[in-house]
Coordinates of C-alpha atoms in Angstrom, one line a residue:
Chain A
M1 CA 25.1 16.7 48.7
L2 CA 26.1 18.9 45.9
A3 CA 24.7 17.1 43.2
A4 CA 21.7 17.5 45.1
R5 CA 21.8 21.3 45.3
E6 CA 22.3 22.1 42.1
N7 CA 19.3 20.0 41.2
E8 CA 17.6 21.8 43.5
K9 CA 18.6 25.0 41.5
R10 CA 17.8 23.5 38.6
G11 CA 14.5 22.5 39.3
P12 CA 12.1 19.7 38.1
L13 CA 13.9 19.7 35.1
G14 CA 17.0 19.2 36.3
W15 CA 15.4 16.6 38.8
L16 CA 14.1 14.8 35.4
E17 CA 17.7 14.8 34.1
D18 CA 18.2 13.2 36.8
R19 CA 16.2 10.3 37.1
L20 CA 16.2 9.7 33.3
G21 CA 19.9 9.7 32.9
L22 CA 18.6 12.5 30.0
E23 CA 22.6 13.1 30.6
S24 CA 23.8 10.9 28.1
V25 CA 21.4 11.4 25.1
R26 CA 22.4 15.1 25.6
E27 CA 25.9 14.1 25.7
F28 CA 25.2 11.8 22.7
I29 CA 23.2 14.6 20.8
A30 CA 25.8 17.8 21.4
H31 CA 28.2 15.3 19.1
K32 CA 26.3 13.7 16.1
S33 CA 27.1 15.5 12.9
V34 CA 25.8 15.2 9.7
P35 CA 28.1 15.7 6.8
K36 CA 27.1 18.6 5.2
H37 CA 28.0 19.0 0.9
S38 CA 26.6 20.0 -2.2
A39 CA 23.9 17.0 -1.6
T40 CA 22.7 18.0 1.9
M41 CA 19.3 18.7 1.0
W42 CA 18.5 15.3 0.0
Y43 CA 18.5 13.7 3.6
Y44 CA 15.5 16.0 5.1
F45 CA 13.8 13.6 3.3
G46 CA 13.7 11.0 5.0
G47 CA 12.9 13.2 8.1
I48 CA 10.1 15.0 6.2
T49 CA 9.0 11.4 5.8
L50 CA 8.3 10.6 9.6
F51 CA 6.7 14.0 10.4
L52 CA 4.2 13.1 8.1
F53 CA 4.0 9.7 9.4
V54 CA 3.0 11.8 12.7
I55 CA 0.5 13.4 11.5
Q56 CA -0.7 10.3 10.0
V57 CA -1.0 9.1 12.9
L58 CA -2.1 12.0 14.9
T59 CA -5.0 12.8 12.1
G60 CA -6.2 9.1 12.3
I61 CA -6.8 8.7 16.1
L62 CA -9.2 12.0 15.7
L63 CA -10.4 10.0 12.9
L64 CA -11.3 7.2 14.8
L65 CA -13.6 9.2 17.2
Y66 CA -16.1 8.9 14.3
Y67 CA -15.6 6.2 12.0
R68 CA -17.6 3.0 11.5
P69 CA -16.9 -0.5 10.5
T70 CA -19.4 -1.5 8.6
T71 CA -20.5 -1.5 5.3
A72 CA -23.8 0.2 6.7
E73 CA -22.2 2.6 7.9
A74 CA -19.0 3.5 7.1
Y75 CA -19.5 6.2 4.4
E76 CA -22.6 7.3 6.0
S77 CA -19.8 7.9 9.3
V78 CA -17.3 9.7 6.7
Q79 CA -19.8 11.7 5.9
F80 CA -21.2 12.6 9.2
I81 CA -17.1 14.0 10.0
V82 CA -16.5 16.3 7.0
T83 CA -20.4 18.0 7.0
Q84 CA -21.5 17.5 10.2
V85 CA -18.3 17.1 12.8
K86 CA -17.0 21.3 13.2
F87 CA -12.8 20.7 10.9
G88 CA -13.9 17.3 10.2
W89 CA -13.5 18.0 6.9
L90 CA -10.4 20.2 7.0
I91 CA -9.4 16.2 9.5
R92 CA -10.3 13.9 6.9
S93 CA -8.9 16.5 4.4
I94 CA -5.1 15.9 5.9
H95 CA -5.1 12.8 6.7
S96 CA -5.3 12.2 2.8
W97 CA -2.9 14.5 1.9
S98 CA -0.4 13.6 3.8
A99 CA -1.0 9.7 3.4
N100 CA -0.3 10.8 -0.2
L101 CA 2.8 13.3 0.5
M102 CA 3.4 10.8 3.1
I103 CA 4.1 7.8 -0.1
L104 CA 6.0 10.9 -2.3
T105 CA 8.2 11.6 0.2
A106 CA 9.0 8.1 1.0
F107 CA 9.9 7.4 -3.0
I108 CA 11.9 10.8 -2.9
H109 CA 14.0 9.2 -0.4
M110 CA 14.6 5.9 -1.4
F111 CA 15.0 7.2 -5.2
S112 CA 18.1 9.9 -3.5
V113 CA 19.2 7.2 -1.2
V114 CA 19.8 5.5 -5.3
F115 CA 21.3 7.9 -7.1
L116 CA 23.6 8.9 -3.9
H117 CA 24.4 5.3 -3.5
A118 CA 24.2 5.7 0.1
Y119 CA 22.8 2.0 -0.1
R120 CA 26.4 0.2 0.0
K121 CA 28.4 -1.4 2.4
P122 CA 27.5 -1.2 5.4
R123 CA 23.9 -0.2 4.5
E124 CA 22.4 -2.8 3.2
A125 CA 20.6 -3.7 6.4
T126 CA 19.3 0.7 6.6
W127 CA 18.0 0.1 3.0
L128 CA 16.2 -4.0 3.7
S129 CA 14.3 -1.4 6.1
G130 CA 13.6 1.0 4.8
I131 CA 12.2 -0.4 1.6
A132 CA 10.2 -2.7 4.0
L133 CA 9.0 0.4 5.3
L134 CA 8.0 2.1 2.1
G135 CA 6.1 -2.1 1.3
L136 CA 4.1 -1.4 4.8
A137 CA 2.8 2.3 3.4
L138 CA 1.5 1.1 0.5
G139 CA 0.0 -1.2 2.4
F140 CA -1.6 1.6 4.6
G141 CA -2.7 3.1 1.3
F142 CA -4.7 0.3 -0.5
S143 CA -6.0 -0.7 3.6
G144 CA -6.9 2.9 3.7
Y145 CA -8.6 3.3 0.2
L146 CA -11.7 0.9 1.3
L147 CA -12.2 2.6 4.7
P148 CA -14.9 5.5 3.2
W149 CA -16.6 2.8 1.6
N150 CA -17.2 4.5 -2.1
T151 CA -17.1 3.0 -5.2
V152 CA -14.0 4.0 -5.9
S153 CA -12.5 1.7 -3.0
Y154 CA -14.2 -0.4 -3.5
F155 CA -13.2 -1.6 -7.2
A156 CA -9.8 -1.4 -6.0
T157 CA -9.9 -3.2 -3.9
K158 CA -11.9 -5.9 -5.8
V159 CA -8.7 -5.7 -8.5
G160 CA -6.3 -5.4 -6.2
T161 CA -7.5 -8.4 -4.3
D162 CA -8.2 -10.4 -7.1
M163 CA -4.2 -9.8 -8.4
A164 CA -3.6 -11.4 -5.0
A165 CA -5.9 -14.4 -5.7
S166 CA -4.1 -15.0 -9.4
L167 CA -1.3 -16.1 -7.9
P168 CA -1.0 -20.1 -8.0
V169 CA -0.9 -22.2 -5.3
I170 CA -0.6 -19.9 -2.2
G171 CA -3.4 -17.0 -4.1
P172 CA -6.7 -18.2 -3.8
P173 CA -6.3 -18.7 0.6
V174 CA -4.4 -15.7 0.5
A175 CA -7.6 -14.1 -1.1
R176 CA -9.8 -15.0 1.3
F177 CA -7.8 -14.0 3.7
L178 CA -7.4 -10.6 2.8
R179 CA -11.2 -10.3 1.9
G180 CA -12.2 -12.0 4.8
G181 CA -14.1 -14.5 2.9
D182 CA -15.4 -15.0 -0.6
E183 CA -16.1 -11.2 -1.6
V184 CA -14.9 -7.8 -1.0
G185 CA -18.0 -7.0 1.7
G186 CA -18.3 -6.8 5.2
A187 CA -15.8 -8.8 6.4
T188 CA -13.3 -6.9 4.6
L189 CA -14.0 -3.8 5.8
T190 CA -14.0 -5.1 8.8
R191 CA -10.5 -6.8 8.6
F192 CA -9.0 -3.7 6.2
F193 CA -9.8 -1.9 9.5
G194 CA -8.0 -4.0 11.5
F195 CA -4.5 -3.6 9.5
H196 CA -5.1 0.1 8.8
V197 CA -5.3 0.9 12.6
A198 CA -3.6 -1.9 14.7
V199 CA -1.4 -4.1 12.5
L200 CA 1.0 -2.1 10.4
P201 CA 1.0 0.5 12.8
G202 CA 2.9 -2.1 15.1
I203 CA 4.7 -3.1 12.9
T204 CA 5.9 -0.3 11.4
T205 CA 6.5 1.4 14.9
V206 CA 9.1 -1.6 15.0
M207 CA 10.6 -1.0 11.8
L208 CA 10.8 2.6 11.8
L209 CA 12.8 1.7 15.5
V210 CA 14.9 -0.7 13.5
H211 CA 15.6 1.8 10.6
L212 CA 15.9 5.1 12.7
A213 CA 19.0 2.4 14.9
L214 CA 20.3 1.7 12.0
V215 CA 20.7 5.3 9.8
Q216 CA 22.1 6.0 13.6
R217 CA 24.4 2.7 13.8
W218 CA 26.5 3.3 10.9
N219 CA 25.4 7.5 10.6
I220 CA 24.2 8.8 7.2
S221 CA 26.6 8.3 3.8
V222 CA 28.4 10.5 1.9
P223 CA 28.3 10.2 -2.3
P224 CA 31.1 8.4 -3.6
W225 CA 31.8 11.6 -5.8
V226 CA 32.2 13.7 -2.5
E227 CA 33.8 11.6 -1.0
R228 CA 36.6 11.3 -4.4
Q229 CA 36.6 15.8 -4.4
F230 CA 37.7 15.9 -0.5
R231 CA 39.9 12.9 -1.2
D232 CA 41.4 14.8 -3.5
R233 CA 41.8 17.6 -1.9
G234 CA 43.5 16.0 0.6
R235 CA 40.7 17.4 3.0
E236 CA 37.4 16.2 5.1
V237 CA 34.2 16.2 4.2
P238 CA 32.7 18.7 6.3
R239 CA 30.1 18.6 8.7
M240 CA 27.7 20.3 10.3
P241 CA 26.4 20.0 14.6
F242 CA 23.3 17.7 14.3
A243 CA 21.8 19.9 17.2
P244 CA 21.0 22.9 16.1
N245 CA 22.3 23.1 12.8
F246 CA 21.1 20.4 10.9
F247 CA 18.0 19.4 13.2
L248 CA 16.3 23.2 12.9
R249 CA 16.7 22.7 8.8
E250 CA 14.8 20.3 9.2
L251 CA 12.4 21.8 11.2
M252 CA 12.1 24.3 8.3
A253 CA 11.2 21.5 5.6
W254 CA 8.9 20.2 8.2
Y255 CA 6.9 23.3 8.4
A256 CA 7.1 23.5 4.5
A257 CA 5.3 20.2 4.6
L258 CA 3.2 21.7 6.0
A259 CA 2.4 24.8 4.4
G260 CA 2.0 22.4 1.7
L261 CA 0.1 20.3 3.4
G262 CA -2.6 23.1 4.7
I263 CA -2.8 24.2 1.0
L264 CA -4.0 21.3 -0.6
A265 CA -6.3 20.4 2.2
A266 CA -7.7 23.2 2.3
L267 CA -8.1 24.2 -1.6
F268 CA -8.6 20.6 -2.6
P269 CA -10.8 19.0 0.3
W270 CA -10.8 14.8 -0.5
E271 CA -13.6 13.7 -2.1
L272 CA -16.0 11.6 -0.9
G273 CA -17.6 10.2 -4.3
D274 CA -20.5 8.0 -4.0
K275 CA -21.1 5.2 -1.9
A276 CA -19.9 1.8 -3.1
D277 CA -22.9 -0.2 -4.4
P278 CA -21.5 -3.9 -5.5
F279 CA -24.1 -4.1 -7.9
A280 CA -23.6 -1.5 -9.6
P281 CA -20.8 -1.2 -12.9
A282 CA -17.0 0.0 -12.3
P283 CA -17.6 3.5 -13.3
A284 CA -15.9 4.9 -16.9
G285 CA -12.6 6.0 -16.1
I286 CA -12.2 4.4 -12.8
H287 CA -8.2 4.6 -12.0
P288 CA -6.2 3.6 -8.6
E289 CA -4.0 5.9 -6.5
W290 CA -1.3 7.8 -7.9
Y291 CA 1.2 5.7 -6.8
F292 CA -0.7 2.0 -7.7
L293 CA -1.4 3.7 -11.7
A294 CA 1.7 2.6 -13.5
P295 CA 1.0 -1.6 -12.6
F296 CA -2.4 -1.0 -13.2
Y297 CA -2.1 0.0 -16.4
T298 CA 0.6 -2.1 -17.4
L299 CA -1.7 -4.5 -16.7
K300 CA -4.0 -2.5 -19.5
L301 CA -1.9 -3.0 -21.9
I302 CA -1.0 -7.0 -21.6
P303 CA -3.1 -9.5 -23.4
S304 CA -5.2 -11.3 -21.8
N305 CA -3.0 -14.2 -23.0
V306 CA 1.1 -14.2 -23.3
W307 CA 2.1 -17.9 -25.2
F308 CA 0.4 -20.4 -21.8
I309 CA 0.0 -18.0 -19.8
E310 CA -3.1 -15.5 -18.3
G311 CA -1.9 -12.0 -18.6
E312 CA -2.6 -11.1 -15.0
L313 CA -0.3 -13.5 -14.1
L314 CA 2.4 -12.4 -15.9
G315 CA 1.8 -9.3 -15.3
L316 CA 2.1 -10.2 -11.7
I317 CA 5.3 -12.5 -11.7
G318 CA 7.1 -9.5 -13.6
F319 CA 5.5 -6.8 -11.0
G320 CA 7.3 -9.8 -8.7
L321 CA 10.5 -9.8 -10.4
L322 CA 11.1 -6.3 -10.2
A323 CA 10.1 -6.3 -6.7
V324 CA 12.7 -8.7 -5.7
W325 CA 15.9 -7.0 -8.2
W326 CA 14.7 -3.4 -6.2
V327 CA 14.9 -4.9 -2.7
C328 CA 18.3 -6.9 -3.6
L329 CA 19.9 -3.4 -5.6
P330 CA 22.9 -3.2 -3.0
F331 CA 23.7 -6.9 -3.5
W332 CA 24.1 -6.8 -7.0
A333 CA 25.4 -3.1 -6.8
T334 CA 28.5 -4.0 -5.8
D335 CA 31.3 -6.5 -7.5
R336 CA 33.2 -9.7 -5.8
A337 CA 36.1 -6.9 -5.0
G338 CA 33.5 -4.7 -3.8
Q339 CA 33.2 -1.9 -5.4
V340 CA 30.3 0.0 -6.4
K341 CA 28.6 -0.2 -9.8
T342 CA 27.5 3.8 -9.2
R343 CA 26.8 3.6 -13.1
L344 CA 24.5 0.5 -13.6
V345 CA 22.6 1.7 -10.3
T346 CA 22.0 4.8 -11.1
G347 CA 20.8 3.6 -14.9
A348 CA 18.3 1.0 -13.3
G349 CA 17.5 4.0 -11.0
V350 CA 15.9 6.2 -14.1
F351 CA 15.0 2.7 -16.3
L352 CA 12.9 2.8 -12.5
L353 CA 11.3 6.0 -12.2
S354 CA 10.9 6.5 -16.0
Y355 CA 9.0 3.6 -16.1
L356 CA 6.7 4.5 -13.1
A357 CA 6.3 8.2 -13.9
I358 CA 5.4 7.6 -18.0
F359 CA 3.2 4.4 -17.0
S360 CA 1.3 6.5 -14.2
A361 CA 1.2 9.4 -16.3
L362 CA -0.6 7.2 -19.7
G363 CA -2.3 5.3 -16.6
Y364 CA -3.9 8.6 -15.2
W365 CA -4.8 10.5 -19.0
Q366 CA -6.0 7.4 -21.0
Chain B
M1 CA 35.9 -37.8 31.7
Q2 CA 33.5 -35.4 33.4
A3 CA 33.2 -33.4 30.1
E4 CA 32.6 -36.1 27.4
T5 CA 29.6 -37.5 30.2
K6 CA 28.3 -33.6 30.3
T7 CA 28.5 -32.8 26.6
P8 CA 25.3 -35.2 25.4
R9 CA 23.5 -34.0 28.9
R10 CA 23.7 -30.4 27.6
G11 CA 22.9 -31.4 24.5
L12 CA 19.4 -33.1 25.5
V13 CA 18.3 -30.7 27.5
R14 CA 19.1 -28.1 24.8
W15 CA 16.9 -30.7 22.2
L16 CA 13.9 -30.1 24.7
L17 CA 14.2 -26.5 25.7
G18 CA 15.0 -25.8 22.5
G19 CA 11.9 -28.3 21.0
G20 CA 9.7 -27.0 23.6
L21 CA 10.2 -23.5 23.2
T22 CA 9.0 -24.3 19.2
A23 CA 6.5 -26.2 20.0
S24 CA 5.1 -24.4 22.5
V25 CA 5.3 -21.3 20.4
A26 CA 3.4 -23.4 17.6
S27 CA 0.9 -23.9 20.0
F28 CA 0.4 -20.2 20.1
L29 CA 0.3 -19.8 16.3
Y30 CA -1.8 -22.1 15.3
P31 CA -5.2 -21.2 16.7
V32 CA -3.8 -17.4 15.5
I33 CA -3.5 -18.3 12.0
R34 CA -6.2 -20.4 11.7
F35 CA -8.8 -17.6 13.8
M36 CA -7.1 -15.7 10.6
N37 CA -8.4 -18.0 8.0
P38 CA -12.3 -16.5 7.4
P39 CA -14.4 -19.5 7.7
E40 CA -16.0 -20.9 4.7
V41 CA -19.8 -20.0 5.0
S42 CA -22.7 -21.8 3.2
E43 CA -24.6 -20.1 1.4
A44 CA -28.0 -21.1 -0.1
A45 CA -27.0 -21.8 -3.9
V46 CA -29.6 -19.8 -6.4
N47 CA -30.2 -21.5 -9.4
E48 CA -33.0 -19.6 -10.4
A49 CA -34.3 -16.2 -9.3
S50 CA -37.0 -13.8 -10.8
V51 CA -34.7 -10.9 -11.5
A52 CA -36.6 -8.4 -13.2
K53 CA -39.6 -7.0 -14.3
V54 CA -39.9 -6.8 -18.2
Q55 CA -40.8 -3.2 -18.3
D56 CA -37.8 -2.1 -16.9
F57 CA -36.2 -2.8 -20.1
T58 CA -36.3 -1.1 -23.0
L59 CA -34.8 -2.5 -26.9
N60 CA -30.6 -2.3 -26.6
S61 CA -30.6 -1.7 -22.3
G62 CA -29.1 -3.1 -19.9
K63 CA -28.5 -3.4 -16.1
I64 CA -26.6 -5.5 -13.2
V65 CA -29.1 -7.4 -11.6
K66 CA -28.8 -9.1 -8.3
F67 CA -29.1 -12.9 -8.3
G68 CA -28.6 -14.2 -4.9
S69 CA -25.6 -12.3 -3.5
R70 CA -24.2 -11.6 -7.0
P71 CA -23.6 -9.7 -9.8
V72 CA -25.4 -10.5 -13.5
L73 CA -25.6 -8.1 -16.1
L74 CA -29.2 -8.7 -17.6
I75 CA -29.6 -7.0 -21.2
R76 CA -32.8 -7.0 -24.1
A77 CA -31.6 -6.8 -26.9
G78 CA -34.0 -7.5 -29.1
E79 CA -37.6 -7.0 -28.5
S80 CA -37.6 -11.4 -27.3
D81 CA -33.6 -11.2 -27.3
W82 CA -32.7 -11.6 -23.4
R83 CA -29.5 -12.4 -22.7
A84 CA -27.8 -12.9 -19.0
F85 CA -23.6 -12.9 -17.9
S86 CA -22.1 -13.0 -15.0
G87 CA -21.7 -9.6 -14.0
T88 CA -17.8 -9.8 -13.2
C89 CA -14.6 -9.3 -15.1
T90 CA -13.1 -12.2 -15.7
H91 CA -9.9 -10.2 -15.4
L92 CA -9.7 -8.6 -12.3
D93 CA -13.5 -9.4 -10.7
C94 CA -14.7 -5.6 -11.9
T95 CA -18.4 -5.1 -12.6
V96 CA -19.3 -4.9 -16.2
Q97 CA -22.0 -2.9 -17.9
Y98 CA -23.6 -2.6 -21.6
Q99 CA -22.9 -0.2 -24.0
T100 CA -25.9 0.4 -26.2
A101 CA -23.8 2.0 -28.4
S102 CA -21.4 -0.5 -29.4
H103 CA -23.7 -3.6 -28.9
Q104 CA -21.1 -5.2 -26.4
I105 CA -20.2 -5.3 -22.8
W106 CA -17.6 -3.6 -21.3
C107 CA -14.9 -3.4 -18.1
A108 CA -14.2 0.2 -17.0
C109 CA -11.3 -0.9 -14.8
H110 CA -9.2 -2.5 -17.7
N111 CA -10.9 -1.4 -20.8
G112 CA -11.9 -5.1 -21.2
F113 CA -14.8 -5.9 -24.2
Y114 CA -17.1 -8.4 -24.5
D115 CA -19.1 -9.4 -27.0
L116 CA -23.5 -9.7 -26.3
N117 CA -22.2 -14.1 -26.3
G118 CA -20.0 -12.7 -23.1
R119 CA -16.8 -13.5 -25.9
V120 CA -14.3 -11.8 -25.9
V121 CA -13.3 -9.4 -28.2
S122 CA -10.1 -7.2 -26.8
G123 CA -9.4 -6.3 -23.9
P124 CA -7.0 -7.7 -21.5
P125 CA -9.7 -10.2 -20.0
P126 CA -8.3 -14.2 -20.2
R127 CA -11.7 -15.4 -20.7
P128 CA -15.0 -15.5 -21.5
L129 CA -18.4 -14.4 -19.0
E130 CA -20.1 -17.0 -17.8
E131 CA -24.1 -17.2 -20.1
Y132 CA -27.0 -17.5 -17.7
A133 CA -30.0 -18.8 -19.6
V134 CA -33.7 -16.0 -19.4
H135 CA -37.5 -17.4 -19.4
I136 CA -40.1 -14.5 -19.3
R137 CA -43.2 -15.6 -16.9
G138 CA -45.7 -13.2 -17.1
D139 CA -43.7 -9.3 -16.6
E140 CA -41.2 -10.9 -14.7
V141 CA -37.4 -12.1 -16.2
I142 CA -36.3 -15.2 -14.6
V143 CA -32.7 -16.1 -14.9
T144 CA -31.6 -19.7 -14.6
R145 CA -28.1 -20.7 -13.9
G146 CA -26.0 -23.6 -15.3
A147 CA -28.3 -23.1 -18.4
G148 CA -26.9 -20.6 -20.9

């Protein structure tokens, strides 16, 4: 009787809180805290990536109102969006720019996890789910790139699917599955559209929930040197409340990301290019999106045949081994005594970052 | 005694349940996987086609023409010297183009070069381009596959 009167006082919100059992959520958030130290700023990049993903979903839904996934209409429908629909140019530009920024912040998040050694026990599964999310983000990038059906997207898809085809045994059926036939064409566009707006968002949502649940389960990691510093001083690592302290800081980071996104989308609207023509040669200076530039340039450098292996196959084997080595990082980073080989991991991180930066730059300029 | 008689029966029930579930999941997945795999579409094989007019090509010029549903690079290297090659690079499937200055065939995607016989000159392409035969009938350029 007393509780009912209290709810009446609190109005409909109080009623909703009671019915949904939000009291426990409120309790949980009130007790949640985040470590506070010199490297805390790197914690924000995961949240920024999530924020950009939400922007992707929202602008993607808006684009769906006009986009038509056929070779006859895809290019024209995007052209219609950017020239005829009110703010169409802005929505499309924000979608393209936030896709790129999301991959950038996902990479920053991944490398910050490496350099802060946040992958170590018991967070191996968090690392693996994060890597899966990065792979899904790249899948979003690859599938979405084809949708405007322009020249660069057409050839990028040809190259990408042909790389898959060069894998022994499984390659040709995988390439056929991706293309929806033997060549890149209308069937490929329909498939990529399906992957982009249904399959990948579904898998990503599940994986994102897993990732966030794991972050929640094991809390945010404190870098080993920070732990050491405070242990030597005989003190605990200071923490700040998640709400409002950390969340408001994260909110500021989101606003900064939104401001950057707005500036980029308004001042550098994403170009549409020319409509894809399967009977036109690949134009000079063609290159993929920046996040595929490093493998693109590496494939340029590998000769046609190395010993008895075809160059492209050798490149693919190399990329595959590199990916497996990177995915397994938490497992080779720890010795039998459970000690983390921080120097080795930092060196590996610097090596991979240097490779990606240098080869991407060369791929862009050469 | 009772436990002894129950254990094998329980095992059998588990096996039947597990087997039944696996079989039903497999029966759902099989048509889904088959559905996702695109069907083989038999394309009318084009072995010969009129692809261009002689007057469309100046000396030392080349362009991509349609040969059925595939691109073919047709080059007029001399007055009566015509060459035709598969238009897709043997490296990663990009469409090639003719470079008039160097008299070579170039793939812009990964900088592969072929000579006027389709042989790899430099870059990553692993194999030469497939060559097609070219005949002139009146003012029509006829390309024939498998006779290069």
